[in-house]
């Protein structure tokens, strides 16, 4: 009796092993569908690991940037989880729930237990990657992603054939991390750090490597962002946080011009070596600095610790920069009118464009057809306009059209600054885009707008309104956003 039961169990195992082995020509259509599902899981998981590589040449060959890679990575990874869930349901329905906890060896691996462990670990990663959790608990999001390593190991133990699918993307991913290590050794000096109202910290950083990379990027690096880490705030080796570059410090443009004049004078004097060296150092300092505006994302977050650290006056001594990344897929040199729509701290990536538009040299290089710039900025309180008070003052002196919409605390609108067009209430993006299109077509509202581009960054509701307005009025809307 015992021998017959053992024989029956062995036959069932052989049948299961045969069904899971390589597909034979005589297998049924149902079995072929299961085999296709099994293969698609492997391809999807390999693409999930391939897309996050930040400096891989394959993305350059395909003509997609880091922002697009991250967006595709999120799509493919969620589809991978759907395929894995379908596979788990099919196997548990056919062989039973208890068999999912078995570590019995099969012709493809060491059993279903390792596949189940891989699925559970990836579910945890997916949970922390969901939009509300990822934005608010970015620290946990980055830490949870390290569970991918044991998840992939368990998946390979469950199916050894997976190794051939993951070899190439795994090689690129490891090589990408090793290549990024050199960025972590960059010299980055904190020139100044200032806490501002509304839980915002303004950092002025000097990093020649980042400045050189920004100059080489298309569109002058508009929409670029960097990853920041500081040992003064956390001890995590890989705890980097992304922030948009908000431009250059006020006064650097004048300092750069004065420094160049000093260099010319010093070079004419053969006995002024020390003065020559000092002037050159000032020129490098002026051209290598950039600013970051960082807003607190809530209590106990890394950004909240940064704002508190700066507000207490404690200096930041150890700051590491990785990047820059990001590049708009829009050719701004084609447009005569640019409408900038921003909400809250979303003004950050808009500021470098305004500086470019007000710089004669950069404007002739990157924006040769630009004739009109209109800025619409929505803030909760009028005092938040102080975040970018220097550039707003320059915009007024250059007669750029700037409107600040105050949605809360509308009583004291004078805090936004003198001679500034302050409007109380929510911004009507549809009407503003329609007016810009009408102006761009010089009154011909029946023609399609070919010289108007919209640069937008802000909360989800504002971005939805901007996209809708762009579709209605047939104008190019570029979102200066990056996916975390």
Coordinates of C-alpha atoms in Angstrom, one line a residue:
X1 CA 0.0 0.0 0.0
X2 CA 2.8 2.4 1.0
X3 CA 4.7 1.5 -2.2
X4 CA 1.6 2.2 -4.4
X5 CA 1.2 5.7 -2.7
X6 CA 4.8 6.4 -3.2
X7 CA 4.5 5.4 -6.9
X8 CA 1.4 7.6 -7.3
X9 CA 3.2 10.6 -5.7
X10 CA 6.2 10.0 -8.0
X11 CA 4.0 9.9 -11.1
X12 CA 2.3 13.1 -10.1
X13 CA 5.7 14.8 -9.6
X14 CA 6.9 13.5 -13.0
X15 CA 3.8 14.8 -14.7
X16 CA 4.2 18.2 -13.1
X17 CA 7.9 18.3 -13.9
X18 CA 7.1 17.3 -17.5
X19 CA 4.5 20.0 -17.9
X20 CA 6.9 22.7 -16.5
X21 CA 9.8 21.6 -18.6
X22 CA 10.6 22.8 -22.1
X23 CA 7.5 23.0 -24.3
X24 CA 7.2 20.0 -26.7
X25 CA 5.6 20.3 -30.1
X26 CA 2.8 17.9 -29.1
X27 CA 1.6 19.9 -26.1
X28 CA -1.9 21.3 -26.1
X29 CA -2.9 24.9 -26.8
X30 CA -3.7 25.3 -23.1
X31 CA -0.2 24.3 -22.1
X32 CA 1.3 26.6 -24.7
X33 CA -0.6 29.5 -23.2
X34 CA 0.8 28.7 -19.8
X35 CA 4.3 28.6 -21.3
X36 CA 3.8 32.0 -22.9
X37 CA 2.7 33.4 -19.5
X38 CA 5.8 31.9 -17.9
X39 CA 8.1 33.4 -20.6
X40 CA 6.5 36.8 -20.4
X41 CA 7.2 37.0 -16.6
X42 CA 10.8 36.5 -17.3
X43 CA 11.0 39.2 -20.0
X44 CA 9.0 41.6 -17.9
X45 CA 11.2 41.1 -14.9
X46 CA 14.4 41.6 -17.0
X47 CA 13.0 44.9 -18.4
X48 CA 12.1 46.0 -14.8
X49 CA 15.8 45.8 -13.9
X50 CA 17.0 47.2 -17.2
X51 CA 15.1 50.5 -17.1
X52 CA 16.4 52.1 -13.8
X53 CA 19.9 52.3 -15.1
X54 CA 20.7 56.1 -15.1
X55 CA 23.8 56.3 -17.2
X56 CA 23.3 53.3 -19.5
X57 CA 24.1 53.8 -23.2
X58 CA 21.0 51.9 -24.3
X59 CA 18.7 54.7 -23.2
X60 CA 20.7 57.2 -25.3
X61 CA 20.5 54.9 -28.3
X62 CA 16.7 54.7 -28.0
X63 CA 16.5 58.5 -27.5
X64 CA 14.8 58.5 -24.1
X65 CA 15.9 60.4 -21.1
X66 CA 16.0 59.6 -17.4
X67 CA 12.5 60.9 -16.8
X68 CA 11.0 58.6 -19.4
X69 CA 13.1 55.6 -18.2
X70 CA 11.6 56.0 -14.7
X71 CA 8.1 56.3 -16.1
X72 CA 8.5 53.1 -18.2
X73 CA 10.1 51.3 -15.2
X74 CA 7.0 52.0 -13.1
X75 CA 4.7 50.7 -15.9
X76 CA 6.7 47.6 -16.6
X77 CA 7.2 46.7 -12.9
X78 CA 3.5 46.9 -12.2
X79 CA 2.7 44.7 -15.2
X80 CA 5.3 42.3 -13.9
X81 CA 3.5 42.0 -10.6
X82 CA 0.3 41.3 -12.4
X83 CA 1.9 38.5 -14.4
X84 CA 3.4 37.0 -11.2
X85 CA 0.0 37.2 -9.4
X86 CA -1.6 35.4 -12.3
X87 CA 1.1 32.7 -12.3
X88 CA 0.6 32.3 -8.5
X89 CA -3.2 31.9 -8.9
X90 CA -2.9 29.4 -11.7
X91 CA -0.4 27.2 -9.8
X92 CA -2.3 27.4 -6.5
X93 CA -5.5 26.4 -8.3
X94 CA -4.0 23.4 -9.9
X95 CA -1.7 22.1 -7.2
X96 CA -3.3 23.5 -4.0
X97 CA -2.3 26.2 -1.5
X98 CA -0.1 23.8 0.5
X99 CA 2.1 23.1 -2.5
X100 CA 3.0 26.8 -2.7
X101 CA 5.0 26.4 0.5
X102 CA 6.9 23.3 -0.8
X103 CA 10.6 23.5 -1.3
X104 CA 10.5 20.2 -3.3
X105 CA 13.0 20.4 -6.2
X106 CA 11.6 20.5 -9.7
X107 CA 13.3 20.4 -13.2
X108 CA 13.3 24.3 -13.1
X109 CA 14.4 25.1 -9.6
X110 CA 14.1 24.4 -5.9
X111 CA 10.4 24.7 -5.5
X112 CA 7.4 27.0 -5.2
X113 CA 8.4 28.4 -1.7
X114 CA 11.2 30.5 -3.2
X115 CA 8.8 31.9 -5.9
X116 CA 6.3 32.8 -3.2
X117 CA 9.0 34.6 -1.2
X118 CA 10.0 36.5 -4.2
X119 CA 6.4 37.6 -4.9
X120 CA 5.9 38.7 -1.3
X121 CA 9.1 40.8 -1.2
X122 CA 8.2 42.5 -4.5
X123 CA 4.7 43.2 -3.2
X124 CA 6.4 45.1 -0.3
X125 CA 8.5 47.1 -2.8
X126 CA 5.4 47.9 -4.9
X127 CA 3.5 49.0 -1.8
X128 CA 6.1 51.6 -1.0
X129 CA 6.4 52.7 -4.6
X130 CA 2.7 53.8 -4.8
X131 CA 2.4 57.5 -5.4
X132 CA 1.0 58.7 -2.0
X133 CA 3.5 56.6 0.0
X134 CA 6.5 57.2 -2.2
X135 CA 6.2 61.0 -2.0
X136 CA 5.5 61.2 1.7
X137 CA 7.9 58.5 2.9
X138 CA 10.7 58.7 0.3
X139 CA 13.2 57.4 2.8
X140 CA 11.3 54.1 3.2
X141 CA 10.7 54.0 -0.5
X142 CA 14.5 53.9 -1.2
X143 CA 15.2 51.4 1.6
X144 CA 12.4 49.1 0.5
X145 CA 13.9 48.9 -3.0
X146 CA 16.8 47.0 -1.6
X147 CA 14.4 44.1 -1.0
X148 CA 14.7 43.6 -4.8
X149 CA 18.0 41.9 -4.3
X150 CA 16.7 38.9 -2.1
X151 CA 13.6 38.9 -4.3
X152 CA 15.6 38.3 -7.5
X153 CA 17.8 35.7 -5.7
X154 CA 14.6 33.8 -4.6
X155 CA 13.2 34.1 -8.1
X156 CA 16.3 32.6 -9.6
X157 CA 16.2 29.7 -7.1
X158 CA 12.6 29.1 -8.0
X159 CA 13.4 29.1 -11.7
X160 CA 17.1 28.7 -12.7
X161 CA 16.2 29.6 -16.3
X162 CA 15.6 33.2 -15.1
X163 CA 19.4 33.7 -14.8
X164 CA 19.8 33.8 -18.6
X165 CA 17.1 36.6 -18.8
X166 CA 18.6 38.7 -16.0
X167 CA 22.3 38.4 -16.9
X168 CA 22.4 41.4 -19.2
X169 CA 20.2 43.8 -17.2
X170 CA 21.8 42.7 -14.0
X171 CA 25.3 43.5 -15.5
X172 CA 24.2 46.9 -16.6
X173 CA 22.5 47.7 -13.3
X174 CA 25.6 46.8 -11.2
X175 CA 27.9 48.6 -13.7
X176 CA 25.6 51.7 -13.4
X177 CA 25.9 51.7 -9.6
X178 CA 29.7 51.4 -9.9
X179 CA 29.9 54.2 -12.4
X180 CA 27.9 56.5 -10.2
X181 CA 30.3 56.0 -7.3
X182 CA 32.7 58.5 -9.0
X183 CA 30.0 61.1 -8.7
X184 CA 29.8 60.5 -4.9
X185 CA 33.4 61.6 -4.6
X186 CA 32.8 65.1 -6.1
X187 CA 33.8 68.1 -4.3
X188 CA 30.7 70.1 -3.3
X189 CA 30.9 73.2 -1.1
X190 CA 27.9 74.8 0.6
X191 CA 28.3 78.5 0.0
X192 CA 25.2 79.4 2.0
X193 CA 22.1 77.9 3.5
X194 CA 19.1 79.9 4.5
X195 CA 15.7 78.9 6.0
X196 CA 12.7 80.6 4.5
X197 CA 9.0 80.9 5.4
X198 CA 6.8 78.0 4.6
X199 CA 9.3 75.2 5.4
X200 CA 11.8 76.0 2.6
X201 CA 15.5 75.9 2.7
X202 CA 17.6 77.7 0.0
X203 CA 21.1 76.2 -0.6
X204 CA 23.8 77.8 -2.6
X205 CA 26.2 75.0 -3.7
X206 CA 29.5 75.1 -5.7
X207 CA 30.3 72.0 -7.8
X208 CA 32.3 72.6 -11.0
X209 CA 31.5 69.2 -12.4
X210 CA 27.7 69.8 -12.2
X211 CA 28.0 73.2 -13.7
X212 CA 30.0 71.9 -16.7
X213 CA 27.5 69.1 -17.2
X214 CA 24.6 71.7 -17.2
X215 CA 26.3 73.7 -19.9
X216 CA 26.6 70.7 -22.1
X217 CA 22.9 69.7 -21.7
X218 CA 20.4 70.7 -24.3
X219 CA 18.2 73.7 -23.5
X220 CA 20.9 74.9 -21.1
X221 CA 19.9 72.3 -18.5
X222 CA 16.4 73.6 -18.0
X223 CA 14.4 71.0 -15.9
X224 CA 17.6 69.4 -14.6
X225 CA 17.8 67.9 -11.2
X226 CA 20.4 66.4 -8.9
X227 CA 20.5 63.8 -6.1
X228 CA 21.7 65.2 -2.8
X229 CA 23.1 63.4 0.2
X230 CA 24.5 64.8 3.5
X231 CA 26.2 62.9 6.3
X232 CA 25.2 65.7 8.6
X233 CA 21.5 64.6 8.3
X234 CA 21.8 60.8 7.8
X235 CA 24.4 58.1 7.8
X236 CA 23.0 56.1 4.9
X237 CA 25.5 55.5 2.2
X238 CA 22.9 55.4 -0.6
X239 CA 20.4 57.8 0.9
X240 CA 20.2 60.3 -2.0
X241 CA 17.2 62.7 -2.6
X242 CA 16.3 64.4 -5.9
X243 CA 15.8 68.1 -6.2
X244 CA 15.4 70.5 -9.1
X245 CA 18.1 73.0 -9.8
X246 CA 16.5 76.5 -9.2
X247 CA 19.1 78.6 -11.0
X248 CA 22.1 80.6 -9.9
X249 CA 22.6 82.9 -6.9
X250 CA 21.5 86.5 -7.2
X251 CA 24.5 88.7 -8.1
X252 CA 26.6 85.9 -9.8
X253 CA 25.9 87.4 -13.2
X254 CA 27.3 90.7 -12.2
X255 CA 30.1 89.1 -10.3
X256 CA 31.1 87.0 -13.3
X257 CA 31.3 90.1 -15.5
X258 CA 33.4 92.1 -13.0
X259 CA 35.7 89.1 -12.5
X260 CA 36.3 88.8 -16.2
X261 CA 37.2 92.5 -16.3
X262 CA 39.6 91.9 -13.4
X263 CA 41.2 89.0 -15.2
X264 CA 41.8 91.2 -18.3
X265 CA 43.4 94.0 -16.2
X266 CA 45.5 91.5 -14.3
X267 CA 46.8 89.8 -17.4
X268 CA 48.1 93.2 -18.7
X269 CA 50.2 93.6 -15.5
X270 CA 53.1 91.2 -15.5
X271 CA 53.9 91.8 -11.8
X272 CA 50.3 91.1 -10.6
X273 CA 50.3 87.3 -10.4
X274 CA 48.5 87.1 -7.1
X275 CA 45.7 89.5 -8.3
X276 CA 45.4 87.4 -11.5
X277 CA 45.0 84.2 -9.5
X278 CA 42.4 85.8 -7.2
X279 CA 40.3 87.1 -10.1
X280 CA 40.4 83.7 -11.9
X281 CA 39.2 82.0 -8.7
X282 CA 36.3 84.5 -8.4
X283 CA 35.4 83.9 -12.0
X284 CA 35.3 80.1 -11.4
X285 CA 33.3 80.6 -8.2
X286 CA 30.7 82.7 -9.9
X287 CA 30.2 80.3 -12.8
X288 CA 30.2 77.1 -10.7
X289 CA 27.5 77.9 -8.2
X290 CA 23.9 76.9 -8.4
X291 CA 20.9 77.0 -6.0
X292 CA 18.4 74.5 -4.7
X293 CA 15.1 75.3 -3.1
X294 CA 14.1 72.4 -0.9
X295 CA 10.6 72.3 0.8
X296 CA 9.8 70.1 3.8
X297 CA 7.8 67.1 2.9
X298 CA 6.4 66.6 6.4
X299 CA 7.4 65.7 9.9
X300 CA 10.3 63.2 10.3
X301 CA 11.2 63.3 6.6
X302 CA 14.7 64.0 5.4
X303 CA 13.7 67.4 4.0
X304 CA 12.2 68.3 7.4
X305 CA 15.5 67.5 9.1
X306 CA 17.3 69.6 6.5
X307 CA 15.1 72.6 7.0
X308 CA 15.4 72.3 10.8
X309 CA 19.1 71.9 10.5
X310 CA 19.4 75.1 8.4
X311 CA 17.0 77.1 10.6
X312 CA 19.1 76.4 13.6
X313 CA 22.2 77.9 11.9
X314 CA 24.1 74.6 12.0
X315 CA 26.5 74.5 9.0
X316 CA 26.3 71.8 6.4
X317 CA 29.8 70.4 5.9
X318 CA 29.4 67.2 4.1
X319 CA 27.2 67.3 1.0
X320 CA 27.5 64.9 -2.0
X321 CA 25.9 65.6 -5.4
X322 CA 25.0 63.0 -8.1
X323 CA 23.9 64.2 -11.5
X324 CA 22.6 66.3 -13.1
X325 CA 19.8 64.3 -14.8
X326 CA 16.8 65.3 -16.8
X327 CA 16.4 67.1 -20.0
X328 CA 13.2 68.5 -21.6
X329 CA 12.1 66.8 -24.8
X330 CA 11.1 70.2 -26.1
X331 CA 13.1 72.4 -28.4
X332 CA 12.6 75.8 -26.9
X333 CA 14.4 77.5 -29.8
X334 CA 11.4 77.0 -32.0
X335 CA 8.9 79.1 -29.9
X336 CA 8.2 82.8 -29.9
X337 CA 6.0 82.7 -26.8
X338 CA 6.5 80.6 -23.6
X339 CA 3.9 80.4 -20.9
X340 CA 5.2 79.3 -17.5
X341 CA 2.6 77.7 -15.1
X342 CA 3.8 76.9 -11.6
X343 CA 2.3 76.0 -8.3
X344 CA 4.0 76.4 -4.9
X345 CA 7.6 75.0 -4.9
X346 CA 7.0 74.0 -8.5
X347 CA 8.4 77.4 -9.5
X348 CA 11.8 75.8 -8.9
X349 CA 12.4 74.4 -12.4
X350 CA 10.8 77.5 -14.0
X351 CA 13.4 79.9 -12.4
X352 CA 16.4 78.7 -14.6
X353 CA 14.3 79.3 -17.7
X354 CA 13.5 82.9 -16.6
X355 CA 17.2 83.5 -15.9
X356 CA 18.0 82.3 -19.4
X357 CA 15.4 84.5 -20.9
X358 CA 16.9 87.5 -19.1
X359 CA 20.5 86.8 -20.0
X360 CA 21.3 88.3 -23.5
X361 CA 24.0 85.7 -24.3
X362 CA 22.0 82.6 -23.3
X363 CA 18.8 84.0 -24.9
X364 CA 20.5 84.4 -28.2
X365 CA 22.0 80.9 -28.0
X366 CA 19.0 78.9 -26.7
X367 CA 16.0 81.1 -27.3
X368 CA 16.6 83.0 -30.6
X369 CA 12.9 83.3 -31.5
X370 CA 11.6 84.2 -28.1
X371 CA 9.5 87.4 -28.0
X372 CA 7.2 87.0 -25.0
X373 CA 7.3 85.3 -21.6
X374 CA 4.3 85.0 -19.4
X375 CA 4.6 83.6 -15.9
X376 CA 1.7 82.4 -13.8
X377 CA 2.6 81.3 -10.2
X378 CA 0.0 80.0 -7.7
X379 CA 1.0 80.1 -4.0
X380 CA -0.9 79.6 -0.8
X381 CA 0.3 82.7 0.9
X382 CA 1.7 86.0 -0.5
X383 CA 4.7 85.7 1.7
X384 CA 5.8 82.6 -0.2
X385 CA 6.8 84.8 -3.1
X386 CA 9.9 85.7 -1.1
X387 CA 11.3 82.2 -2.0
X388 CA 12.2 83.7 -5.4
X389 CA 12.1 87.4 -4.6
X390 CA 15.4 88.2 -6.4
X391 CA 14.4 86.7 -9.8
X392 CA 10.9 88.2 -9.5
X393 CA 12.5 91.6 -9.0
X394 CA 14.6 91.1 -12.2
X395 CA 11.5 90.0 -14.1
X396 CA 9.8 93.3 -13.2
X397 CA 12.9 95.3 -14.2
X398 CA 13.0 93.4 -17.6
X399 CA 9.2 93.9 -18.0
X400 CA 8.4 90.2 -18.1
X401 CA 4.7 89.4 -17.5
X402 CA 4.4 87.8 -14.0
X403 CA 1.2 87.1 -12.1
X404 CA 1.1 85.6 -8.6
X405 CA -2.1 83.9 -7.6
X406 CA -2.7 83.8 -3.8
X407 CA -5.2 81.1 -2.8
X408 CA -5.1 81.5 1.0
X409 CA -4.5 84.4 3.4
X410 CA -5.6 86.9 0.7
X411 CA -5.8 89.8 3.1
X412 CA -2.2 90.8 3.1
X413 CA -1.2 90.5 -0.6
X414 CA 1.5 93.2 -0.3
X415 CA 3.8 90.7 1.2
X416 CA 4.3 89.3 -2.3
X417 CA 6.4 92.3 -3.1
X418 CA 6.1 95.8 -4.6
X419 CA 4.9 96.4 -8.2
X420 CA 3.9 92.8 -8.6
X421 CA 0.6 91.7 -10.2
X422 CA -1.1 89.8 -7.4
X423 CA -4.4 88.0 -8.0
X424 CA -6.5 86.5 -5.2
X425 CA -8.1 83.1 -5.8
X426 CA -7.4 80.1 -8.0
X427 CA -5.7 80.3 -11.4
X428 CA -7.9 79.6 -14.4
X429 CA -5.4 77.8 -16.6
X430 CA -7.8 77.3 -19.5
X431 CA -8.5 81.1 -19.8
X432 CA -4.8 81.9 -19.5
X433 CA -3.7 79.5 -22.2
X434 CA -6.5 80.7 -24.4
X435 CA -5.3 84.3 -24.0
X436 CA -1.7 83.3 -24.7
X437 CA -2.8 81.4 -27.8
X438 CA -4.8 84.4 -29.0
X439 CA -1.9 86.8 -28.4
X440 CA 0.5 84.4 -30.2
X441 CA -1.7 84.2 -33.2
X442 CA -2.0 88.1 -33.2
X443 CA -5.8 88.0 -32.8
X444 CA -6.5 85.1 -35.2
X445 CA -8.1 82.7 -32.7
X446 CA -9.0 80.3 -35.5
X447 CA -5.4 79.4 -36.3
X448 CA -3.4 76.8 -34.5
X449 CA -0.8 78.0 -32.2
X450 CA 2.6 77.0 -33.6
X451 CA 4.8 79.4 -31.6
X452 CA 3.5 78.8 -28.1
X453 CA 5.0 76.4 -25.6
X454 CA 3.8 75.8 -22.0
X455 CA 6.2 74.9 -19.2
X456 CA 4.4 73.6 -16.2
X457 CA 5.3 72.2 -12.8
X458 CA 3.1 72.0 -9.7
X459 CA 0.4 69.9 -7.8
X460 CA -1.5 67.2 -9.6
X461 CA -4.7 69.3 -9.9
X462 CA -2.8 72.2 -11.6
X463 CA -1.0 69.8 -13.9
X464 CA -4.3 68.2 -15.0
X465 CA -5.8 71.6 -15.8
X466 CA -2.7 72.5 -17.8
X467 CA -2.8 69.3 -19.8
X468 CA -6.5 69.8 -20.5
X469 CA -5.9 73.3 -21.7
X470 CA -3.0 72.2 -23.9
X471 CA -5.2 69.6 -25.6
X472 CA -8.1 72.0 -26.1
X473 CA -5.9 74.7 -27.6
X474 CA -3.5 72.4 -29.4
X475 CA -0.2 73.8 -27.9
X476 CA 2.8 71.9 -26.6
X477 CA 2.8 71.4 -22.8
X478 CA 6.0 70.2 -21.2
X479 CA 5.9 69.1 -17.6
X480 CA 9.1 70.0 -15.8
X481 CA 8.7 67.0 -13.4
X482 CA 10.8 64.0 -12.6
X483 CA 9.6 60.7 -11.3
X484 CA 10.9 59.6 -7.9

